[in-house]
mmCIF file of C-alpha atoms in Angstrom:
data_model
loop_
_atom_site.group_PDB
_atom_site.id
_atom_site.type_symbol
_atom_site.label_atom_id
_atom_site.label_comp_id
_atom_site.label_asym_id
_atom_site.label_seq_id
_atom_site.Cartn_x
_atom_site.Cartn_y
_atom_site.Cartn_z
ATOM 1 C CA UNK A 13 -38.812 -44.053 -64.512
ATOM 2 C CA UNK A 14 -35.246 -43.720 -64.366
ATOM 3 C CA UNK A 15 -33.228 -43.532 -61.154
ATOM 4 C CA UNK A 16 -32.710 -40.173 -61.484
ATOM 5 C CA UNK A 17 -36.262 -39.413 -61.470
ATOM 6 C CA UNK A 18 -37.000 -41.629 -58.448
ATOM 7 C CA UNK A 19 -34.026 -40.562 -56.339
ATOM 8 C CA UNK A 20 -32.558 -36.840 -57.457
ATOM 9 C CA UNK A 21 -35.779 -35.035 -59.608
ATOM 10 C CA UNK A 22 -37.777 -34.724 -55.942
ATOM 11 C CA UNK A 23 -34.620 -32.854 -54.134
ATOM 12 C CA UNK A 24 -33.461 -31.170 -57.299
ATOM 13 C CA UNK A 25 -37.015 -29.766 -58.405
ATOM 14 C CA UNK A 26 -38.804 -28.488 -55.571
ATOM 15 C CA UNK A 27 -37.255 -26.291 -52.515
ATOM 16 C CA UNK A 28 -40.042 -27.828 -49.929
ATOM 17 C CA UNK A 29 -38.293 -31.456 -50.377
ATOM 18 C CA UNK A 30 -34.678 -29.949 -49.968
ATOM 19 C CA UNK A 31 -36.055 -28.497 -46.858
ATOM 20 C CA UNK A 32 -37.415 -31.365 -45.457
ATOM 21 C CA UNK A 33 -34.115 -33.178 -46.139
ATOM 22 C CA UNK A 34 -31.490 -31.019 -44.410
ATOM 23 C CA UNK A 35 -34.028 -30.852 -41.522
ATOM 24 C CA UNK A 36 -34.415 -34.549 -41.136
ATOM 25 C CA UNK A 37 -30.586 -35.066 -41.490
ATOM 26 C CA UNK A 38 -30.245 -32.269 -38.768
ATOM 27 C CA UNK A 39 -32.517 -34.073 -36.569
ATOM 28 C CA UNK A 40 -30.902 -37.285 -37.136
ATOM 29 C CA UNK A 41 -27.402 -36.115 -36.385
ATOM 30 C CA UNK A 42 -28.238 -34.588 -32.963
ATOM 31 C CA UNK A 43 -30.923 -37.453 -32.122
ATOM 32 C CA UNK A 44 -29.672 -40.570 -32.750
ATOM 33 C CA UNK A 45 -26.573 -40.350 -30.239
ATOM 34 C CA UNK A 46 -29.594 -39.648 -27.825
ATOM 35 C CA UNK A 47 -31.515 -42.402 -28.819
ATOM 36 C CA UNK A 48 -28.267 -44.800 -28.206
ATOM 37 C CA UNK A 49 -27.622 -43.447 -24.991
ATOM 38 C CA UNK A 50 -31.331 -44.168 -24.046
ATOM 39 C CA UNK A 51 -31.054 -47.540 -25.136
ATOM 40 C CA UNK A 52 -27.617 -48.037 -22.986
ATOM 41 C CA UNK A 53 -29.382 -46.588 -19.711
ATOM 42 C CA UNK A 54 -32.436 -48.944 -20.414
ATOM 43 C CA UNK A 55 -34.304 -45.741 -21.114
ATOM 44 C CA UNK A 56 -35.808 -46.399 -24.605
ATOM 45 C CA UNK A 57 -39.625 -45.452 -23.479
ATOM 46 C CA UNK A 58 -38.463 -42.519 -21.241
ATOM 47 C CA UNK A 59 -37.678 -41.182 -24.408
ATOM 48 C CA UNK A 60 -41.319 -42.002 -26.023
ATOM 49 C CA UNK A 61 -42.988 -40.205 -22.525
ATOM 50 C CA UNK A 62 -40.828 -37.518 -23.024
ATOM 51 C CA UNK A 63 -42.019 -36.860 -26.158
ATOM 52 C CA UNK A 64 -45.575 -36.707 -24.901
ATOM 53 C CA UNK A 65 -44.527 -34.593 -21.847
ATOM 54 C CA UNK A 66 -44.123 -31.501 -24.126
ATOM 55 C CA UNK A 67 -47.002 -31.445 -25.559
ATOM 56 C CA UNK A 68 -49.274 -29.478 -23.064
ATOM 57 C CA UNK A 69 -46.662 -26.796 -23.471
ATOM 58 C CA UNK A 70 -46.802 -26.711 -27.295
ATOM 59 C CA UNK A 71 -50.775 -26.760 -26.870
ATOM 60 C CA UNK A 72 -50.196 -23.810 -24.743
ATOM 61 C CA UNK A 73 -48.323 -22.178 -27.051
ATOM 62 C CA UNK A 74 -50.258 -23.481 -30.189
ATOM 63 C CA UNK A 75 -53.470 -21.720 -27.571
ATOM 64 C CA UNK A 76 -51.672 -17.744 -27.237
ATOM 65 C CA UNK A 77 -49.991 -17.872 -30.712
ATOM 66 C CA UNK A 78 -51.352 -19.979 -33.133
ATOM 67 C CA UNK A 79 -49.003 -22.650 -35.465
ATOM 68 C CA UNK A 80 -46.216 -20.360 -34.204
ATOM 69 C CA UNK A 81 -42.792 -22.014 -34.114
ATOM 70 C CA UNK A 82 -41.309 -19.795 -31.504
ATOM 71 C CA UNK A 83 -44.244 -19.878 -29.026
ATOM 72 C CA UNK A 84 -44.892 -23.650 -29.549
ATOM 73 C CA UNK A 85 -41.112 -24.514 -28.873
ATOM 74 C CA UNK A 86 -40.901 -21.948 -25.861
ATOM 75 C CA UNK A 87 -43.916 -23.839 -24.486
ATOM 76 C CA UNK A 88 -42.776 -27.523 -25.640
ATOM 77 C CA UNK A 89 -39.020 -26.990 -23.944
ATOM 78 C CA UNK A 90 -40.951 -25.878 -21.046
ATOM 79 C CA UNK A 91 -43.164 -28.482 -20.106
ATOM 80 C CA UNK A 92 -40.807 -31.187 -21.543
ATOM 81 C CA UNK A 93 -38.045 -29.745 -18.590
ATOM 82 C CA UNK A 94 -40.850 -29.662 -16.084
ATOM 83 C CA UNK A 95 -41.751 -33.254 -16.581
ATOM 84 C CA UNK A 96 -37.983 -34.404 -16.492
ATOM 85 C CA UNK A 97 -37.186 -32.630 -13.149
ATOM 86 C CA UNK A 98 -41.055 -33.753 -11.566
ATOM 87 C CA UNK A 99 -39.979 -37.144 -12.485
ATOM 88 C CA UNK A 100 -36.216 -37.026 -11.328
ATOM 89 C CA UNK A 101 -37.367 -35.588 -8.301
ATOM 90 C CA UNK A 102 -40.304 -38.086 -7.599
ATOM 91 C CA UNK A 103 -38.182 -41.102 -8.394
ATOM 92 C CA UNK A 104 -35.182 -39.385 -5.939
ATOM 93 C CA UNK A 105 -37.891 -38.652 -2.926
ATOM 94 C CA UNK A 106 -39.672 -41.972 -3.438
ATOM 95 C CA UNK A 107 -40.629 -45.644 -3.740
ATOM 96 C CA UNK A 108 -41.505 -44.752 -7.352
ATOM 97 C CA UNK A 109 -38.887 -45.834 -9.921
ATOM 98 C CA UNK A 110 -38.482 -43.255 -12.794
ATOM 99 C CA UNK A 111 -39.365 -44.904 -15.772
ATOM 100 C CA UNK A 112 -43.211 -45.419 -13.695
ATOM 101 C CA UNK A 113 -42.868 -41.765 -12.739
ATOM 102 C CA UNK A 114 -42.384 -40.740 -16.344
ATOM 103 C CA UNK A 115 -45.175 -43.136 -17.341
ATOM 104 C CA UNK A 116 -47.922 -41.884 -15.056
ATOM 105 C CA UNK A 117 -47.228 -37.873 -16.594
ATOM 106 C CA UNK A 118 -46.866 -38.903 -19.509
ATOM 107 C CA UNK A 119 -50.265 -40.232 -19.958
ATOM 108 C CA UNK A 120 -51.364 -37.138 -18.472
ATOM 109 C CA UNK A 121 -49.620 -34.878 -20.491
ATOM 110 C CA UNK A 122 -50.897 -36.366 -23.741
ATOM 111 C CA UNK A 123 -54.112 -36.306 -22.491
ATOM 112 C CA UNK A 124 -54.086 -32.612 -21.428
ATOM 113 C CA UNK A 125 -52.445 -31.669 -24.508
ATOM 114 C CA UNK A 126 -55.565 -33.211 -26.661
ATOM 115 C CA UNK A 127 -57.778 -31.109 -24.655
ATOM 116 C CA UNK A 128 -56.502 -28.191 -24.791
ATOM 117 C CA UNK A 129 -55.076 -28.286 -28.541
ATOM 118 C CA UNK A 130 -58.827 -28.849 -29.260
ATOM 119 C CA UNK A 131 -60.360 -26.049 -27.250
ATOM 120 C CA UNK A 132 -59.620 -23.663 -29.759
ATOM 121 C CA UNK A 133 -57.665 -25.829 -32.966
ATOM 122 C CA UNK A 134 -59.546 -27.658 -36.030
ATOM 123 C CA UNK A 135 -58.677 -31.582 -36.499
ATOM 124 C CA UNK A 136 -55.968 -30.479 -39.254
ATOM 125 C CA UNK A 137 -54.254 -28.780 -36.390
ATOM 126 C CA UNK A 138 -54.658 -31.460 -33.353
ATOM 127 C CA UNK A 139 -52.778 -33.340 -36.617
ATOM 128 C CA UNK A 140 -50.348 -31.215 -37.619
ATOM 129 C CA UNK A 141 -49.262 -30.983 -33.686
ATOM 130 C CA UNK A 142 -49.212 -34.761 -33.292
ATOM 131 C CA UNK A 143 -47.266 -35.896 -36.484
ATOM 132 C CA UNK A 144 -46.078 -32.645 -37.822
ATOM 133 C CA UNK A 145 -45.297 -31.304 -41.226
ATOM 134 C CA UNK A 146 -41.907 -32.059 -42.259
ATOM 135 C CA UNK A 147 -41.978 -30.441 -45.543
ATOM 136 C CA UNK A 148 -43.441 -27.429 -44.286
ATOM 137 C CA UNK A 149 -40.079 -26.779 -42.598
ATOM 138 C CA UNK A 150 -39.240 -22.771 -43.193
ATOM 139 C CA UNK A 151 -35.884 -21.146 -42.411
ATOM 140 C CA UNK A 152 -36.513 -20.441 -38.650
ATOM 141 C CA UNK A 153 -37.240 -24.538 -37.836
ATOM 142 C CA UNK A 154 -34.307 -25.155 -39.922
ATOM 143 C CA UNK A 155 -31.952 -22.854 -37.660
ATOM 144 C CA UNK A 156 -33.571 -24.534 -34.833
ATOM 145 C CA UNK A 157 -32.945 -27.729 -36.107
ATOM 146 C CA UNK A 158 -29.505 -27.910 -36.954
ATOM 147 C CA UNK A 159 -28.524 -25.116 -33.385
ATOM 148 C CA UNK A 160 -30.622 -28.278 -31.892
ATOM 149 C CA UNK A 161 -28.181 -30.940 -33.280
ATOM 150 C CA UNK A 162 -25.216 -28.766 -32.974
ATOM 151 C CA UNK A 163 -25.720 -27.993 -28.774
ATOM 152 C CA UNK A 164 -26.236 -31.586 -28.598
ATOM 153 C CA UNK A 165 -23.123 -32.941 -30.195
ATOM 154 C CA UNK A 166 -20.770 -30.416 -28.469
ATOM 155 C CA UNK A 167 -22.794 -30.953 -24.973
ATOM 156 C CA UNK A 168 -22.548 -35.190 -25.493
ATOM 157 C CA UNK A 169 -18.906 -34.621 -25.750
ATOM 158 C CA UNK A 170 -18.513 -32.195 -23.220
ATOM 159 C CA UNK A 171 -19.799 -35.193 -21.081
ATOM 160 C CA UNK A 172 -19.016 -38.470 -22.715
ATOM 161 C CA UNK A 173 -16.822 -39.661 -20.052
ATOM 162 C CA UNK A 174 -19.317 -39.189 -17.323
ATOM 163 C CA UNK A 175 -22.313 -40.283 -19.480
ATOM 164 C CA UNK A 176 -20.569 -43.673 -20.629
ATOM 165 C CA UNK A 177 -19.413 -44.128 -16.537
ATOM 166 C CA UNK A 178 -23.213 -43.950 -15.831
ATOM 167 C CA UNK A 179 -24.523 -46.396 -18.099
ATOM 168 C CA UNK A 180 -21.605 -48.920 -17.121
ATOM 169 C CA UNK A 181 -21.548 -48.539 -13.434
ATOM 170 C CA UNK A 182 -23.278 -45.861 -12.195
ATOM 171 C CA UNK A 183 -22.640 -46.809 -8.399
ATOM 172 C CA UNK A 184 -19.127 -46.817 -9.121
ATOM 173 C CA UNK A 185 -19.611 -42.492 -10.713
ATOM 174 C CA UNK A 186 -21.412 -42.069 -7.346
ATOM 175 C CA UNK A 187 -18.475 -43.254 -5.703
ATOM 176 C CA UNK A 188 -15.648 -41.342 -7.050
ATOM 177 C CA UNK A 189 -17.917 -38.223 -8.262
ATOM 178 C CA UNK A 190 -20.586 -36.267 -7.961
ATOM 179 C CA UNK A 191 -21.351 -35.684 -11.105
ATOM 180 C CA UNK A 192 -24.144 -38.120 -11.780
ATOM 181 C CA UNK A 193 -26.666 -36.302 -10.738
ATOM 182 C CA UNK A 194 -25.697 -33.085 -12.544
ATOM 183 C CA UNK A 195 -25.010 -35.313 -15.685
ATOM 184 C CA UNK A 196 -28.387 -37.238 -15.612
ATOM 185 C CA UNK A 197 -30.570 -33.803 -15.487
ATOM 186 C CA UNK A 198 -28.412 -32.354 -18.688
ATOM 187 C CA UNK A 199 -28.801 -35.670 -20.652
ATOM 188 C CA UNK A 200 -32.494 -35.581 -19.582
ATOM 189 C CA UNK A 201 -32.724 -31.761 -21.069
ATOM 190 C CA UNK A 202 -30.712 -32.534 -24.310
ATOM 191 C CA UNK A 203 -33.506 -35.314 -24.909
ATOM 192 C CA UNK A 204 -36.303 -32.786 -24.415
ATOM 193 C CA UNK A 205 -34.827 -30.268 -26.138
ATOM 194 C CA UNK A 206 -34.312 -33.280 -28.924
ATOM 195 C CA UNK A 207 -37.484 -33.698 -28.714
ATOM 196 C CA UNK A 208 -38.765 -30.751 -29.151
ATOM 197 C CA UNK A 209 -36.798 -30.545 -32.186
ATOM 198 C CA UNK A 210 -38.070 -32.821 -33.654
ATOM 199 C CA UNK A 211 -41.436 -32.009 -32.867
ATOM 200 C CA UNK A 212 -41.452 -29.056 -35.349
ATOM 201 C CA UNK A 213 -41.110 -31.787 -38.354
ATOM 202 C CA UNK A 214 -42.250 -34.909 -36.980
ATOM 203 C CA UNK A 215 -44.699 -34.290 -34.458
ATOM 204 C CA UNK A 216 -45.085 -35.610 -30.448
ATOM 205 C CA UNK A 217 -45.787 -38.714 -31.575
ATOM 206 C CA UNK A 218 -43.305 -39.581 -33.998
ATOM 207 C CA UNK A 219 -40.499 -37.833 -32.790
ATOM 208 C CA UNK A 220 -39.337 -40.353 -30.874
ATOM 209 C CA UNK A 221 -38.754 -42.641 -33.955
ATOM 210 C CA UNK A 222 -36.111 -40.774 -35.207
ATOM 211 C CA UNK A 223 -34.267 -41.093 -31.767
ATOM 212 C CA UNK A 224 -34.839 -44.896 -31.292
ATOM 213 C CA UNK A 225 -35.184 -47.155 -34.076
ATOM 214 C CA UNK A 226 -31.866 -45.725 -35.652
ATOM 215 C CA UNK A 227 -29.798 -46.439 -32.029
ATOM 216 C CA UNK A 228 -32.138 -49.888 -32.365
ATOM 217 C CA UNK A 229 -30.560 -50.530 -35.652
ATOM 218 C CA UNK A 230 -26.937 -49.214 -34.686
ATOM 219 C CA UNK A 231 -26.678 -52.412 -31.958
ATOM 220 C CA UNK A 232 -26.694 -54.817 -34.597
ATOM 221 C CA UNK A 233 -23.780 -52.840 -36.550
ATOM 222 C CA UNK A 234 -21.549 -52.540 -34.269
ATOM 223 C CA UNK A 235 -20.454 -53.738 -30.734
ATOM 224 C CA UNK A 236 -18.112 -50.224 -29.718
ATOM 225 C CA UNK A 237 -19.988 -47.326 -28.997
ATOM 226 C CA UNK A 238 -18.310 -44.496 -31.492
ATOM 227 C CA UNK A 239 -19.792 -47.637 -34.089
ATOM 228 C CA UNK A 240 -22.954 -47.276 -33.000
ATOM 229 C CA UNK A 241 -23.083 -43.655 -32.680
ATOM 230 C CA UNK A 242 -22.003 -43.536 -36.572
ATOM 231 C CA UNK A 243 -24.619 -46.454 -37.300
ATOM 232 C CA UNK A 244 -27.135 -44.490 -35.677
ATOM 233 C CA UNK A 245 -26.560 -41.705 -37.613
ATOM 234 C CA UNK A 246 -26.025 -43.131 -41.026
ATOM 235 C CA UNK A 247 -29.633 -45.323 -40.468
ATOM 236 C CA UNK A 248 -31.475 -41.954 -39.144
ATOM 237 C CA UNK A 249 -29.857 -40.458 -42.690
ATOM 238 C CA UNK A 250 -30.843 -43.303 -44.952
ATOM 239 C CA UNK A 251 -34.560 -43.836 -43.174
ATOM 240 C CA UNK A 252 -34.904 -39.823 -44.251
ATOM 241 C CA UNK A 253 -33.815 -40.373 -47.624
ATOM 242 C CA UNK A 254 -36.204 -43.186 -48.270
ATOM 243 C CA UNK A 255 -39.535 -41.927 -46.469
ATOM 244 C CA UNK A 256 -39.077 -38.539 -48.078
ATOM 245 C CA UNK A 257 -38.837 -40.484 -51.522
ATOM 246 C CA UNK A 258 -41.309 -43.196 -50.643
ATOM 247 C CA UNK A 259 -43.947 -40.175 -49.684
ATOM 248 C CA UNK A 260 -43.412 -38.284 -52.749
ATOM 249 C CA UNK A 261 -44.311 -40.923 -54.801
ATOM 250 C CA UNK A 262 -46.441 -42.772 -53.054
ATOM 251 C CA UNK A 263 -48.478 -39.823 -51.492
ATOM 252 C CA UNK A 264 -48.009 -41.101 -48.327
ATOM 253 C CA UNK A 265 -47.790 -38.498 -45.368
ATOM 254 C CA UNK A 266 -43.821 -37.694 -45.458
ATOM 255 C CA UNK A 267 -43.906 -37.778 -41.316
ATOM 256 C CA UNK A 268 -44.992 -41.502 -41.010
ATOM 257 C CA UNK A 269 -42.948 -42.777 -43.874
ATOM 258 C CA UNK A 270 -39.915 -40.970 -42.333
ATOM 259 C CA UNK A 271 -40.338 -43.718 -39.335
ATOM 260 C CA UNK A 272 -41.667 -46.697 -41.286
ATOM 261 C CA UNK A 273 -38.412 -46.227 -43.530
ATOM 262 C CA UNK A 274 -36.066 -46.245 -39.957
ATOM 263 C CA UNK A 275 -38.836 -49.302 -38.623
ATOM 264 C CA UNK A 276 -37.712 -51.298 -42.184
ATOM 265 C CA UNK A 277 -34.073 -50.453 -41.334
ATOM 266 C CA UNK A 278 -34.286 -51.749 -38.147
ATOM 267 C CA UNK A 279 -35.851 -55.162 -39.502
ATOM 268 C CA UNK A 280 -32.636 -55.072 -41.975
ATOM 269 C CA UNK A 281 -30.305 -54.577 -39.158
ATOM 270 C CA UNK A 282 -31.627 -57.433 -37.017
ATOM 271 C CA UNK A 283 -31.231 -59.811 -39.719
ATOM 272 C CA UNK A 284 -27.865 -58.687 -41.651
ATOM 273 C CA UNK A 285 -26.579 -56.294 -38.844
ATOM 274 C CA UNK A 286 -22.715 -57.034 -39.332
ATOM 275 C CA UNK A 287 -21.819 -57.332 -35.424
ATOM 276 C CA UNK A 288 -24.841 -59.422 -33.862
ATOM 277 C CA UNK A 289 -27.474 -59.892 -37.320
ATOM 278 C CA UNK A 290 -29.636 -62.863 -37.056
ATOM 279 C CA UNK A 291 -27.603 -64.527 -40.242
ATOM 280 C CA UNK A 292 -24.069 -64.056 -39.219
ATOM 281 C CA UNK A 293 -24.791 -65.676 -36.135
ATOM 282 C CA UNK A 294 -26.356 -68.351 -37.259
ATOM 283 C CA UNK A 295 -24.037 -69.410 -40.672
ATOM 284 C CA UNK A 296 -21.125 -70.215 -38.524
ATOM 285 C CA UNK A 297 -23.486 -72.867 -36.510
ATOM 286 C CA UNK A 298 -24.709 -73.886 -39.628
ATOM 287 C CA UNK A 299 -20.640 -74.784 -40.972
ATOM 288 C CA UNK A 300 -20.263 -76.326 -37.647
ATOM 289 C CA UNK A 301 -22.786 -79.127 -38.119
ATOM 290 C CA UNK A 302 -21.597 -79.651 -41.766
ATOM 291 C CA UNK A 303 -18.608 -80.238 -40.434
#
């Protein structure tokens, strides 16, 4: 095989795996910011129970309409915004800290979502609603997609200054603003709406990957955070590139292989990661004692 048939025949010959690229690099662009971000606020598995949060509003969706894009979005966004603003309020009004507040409905979700998915679906369509079908992506989730990835981009801008403040010090925001609040519900909708994204290709349970292990990867590439924004970005890219070719000839299901590709990546990047990889910080200890 020649490395034209195992990298540029798939894209070049059939329309279904040209779709399922631009979509994955459209969800990679607008998620993996998100995904760093999360990792900055010590957020990473908010991000995983917001993924399951949407869910019972897909299944409500997937319930009145069938596998309808529109109607299972509609739903997702809903419940996914619900769950944020139940949990911001909780943590706000309680003794419960968020991240247990997102934990306790996000079991709940997922487990109400199951149920009612199966009232009326098959087991080919709990699946399809759990991991997705990212080369059954049609024109409407591809508009979706990249207006997704698009809102985000100009919104994280829109709010970088006040986002970064948060992260570093967000007693010190409080202090001179009041824009924290306001800030932290936005960020918390531009992840469910991230989510729900990348739901249409990836599913509610591997959605999340493509937000994650990319800004995972991006900390061991670069210490500044426009370097790990880019990192994130170019790792989300690559991990799509490789799972879509690693599923079309393997035969493994393009969704999974997607997030295995970013989970190698991530093993890469902690061991050759240019700003804090497990070899360039050990080499110069190892010149030291050879000294």
């Amino acid at each position: 095989m020649t490395p034209y048939d195992a990298l540029v025949a798939p894209f070049v010959e059939f329309d279904f795996m040209r779709r399922a690229l631009v979509g994955s690099l459209a969800l990679s662009v607008g998620s993996a910011p998100i995904g760093v971000f999360l990792m900055l606020r010590r957020m990473s598995l908010a991000g995983d129970a917001m993924a399951h949060a949407i869910l019972p509003g897909a299944a409500v969706g997937f319930l009145v309409a069938g596998l309808s894009l529109p109607a299972m979005t509609i739903g997702g966004l809903a419940a996914g915004v619900a769950v944020a603003v139940l949990a911001g309020l909780l943590t706000r009004t309680s003794v419960l800290k968020e991240d247990a507040a997102l934990a306790a409905f996000y079991l709940l979700s997922l487990a109400l979502g199951v149920t009612l998915v199966s009232l009326k679906g098959s087991n080919v369509d709990l699946l399809n609603v759990l991991f997705g079908s990212v080369l059954a992506l049609d024109d409407d989730a591809l508009f979706l997609l990249a207006g997704v990835s698009s809102l985000t981009l100009l919104t994280l801008a829109a709010l970088y200054r006040s986002l970064v403040l948060e992260c570093v010090d967000p007693g010190f925001l409080a202090s001179v603003s009041r824009s924290g609040g306001p800030t932290h519900f936005v960020f918390l909708g531009l992840v469910v709406l991230n989510l729900v994204a990348g739901f249409q290709a990836l599913g509610t349970l591997l959605s999340v990957g493509i937000m994650m292990l990319p800004a995972a990867s991006a900390a061991f590439w670069s210490a500044r955070l426009s370097g790990m924004f880019v990192a994130a970005i170019a790792v989300g890219a690559l991990a799509s590139l490789f799972g879509l070719l690693g599923s079309y000839h393997t035969g493994v299901p393009s969704g999974p292989a997607i997030v295995l590709a970013a989970g190698a990546l991530y093993l890469v990047s902690i061991a050759f990661g240019a700003s804090a990889g497990l070899v360039w910080r050990l080499l110069p200890a190892r010149r030291h004692r050879a000294a």
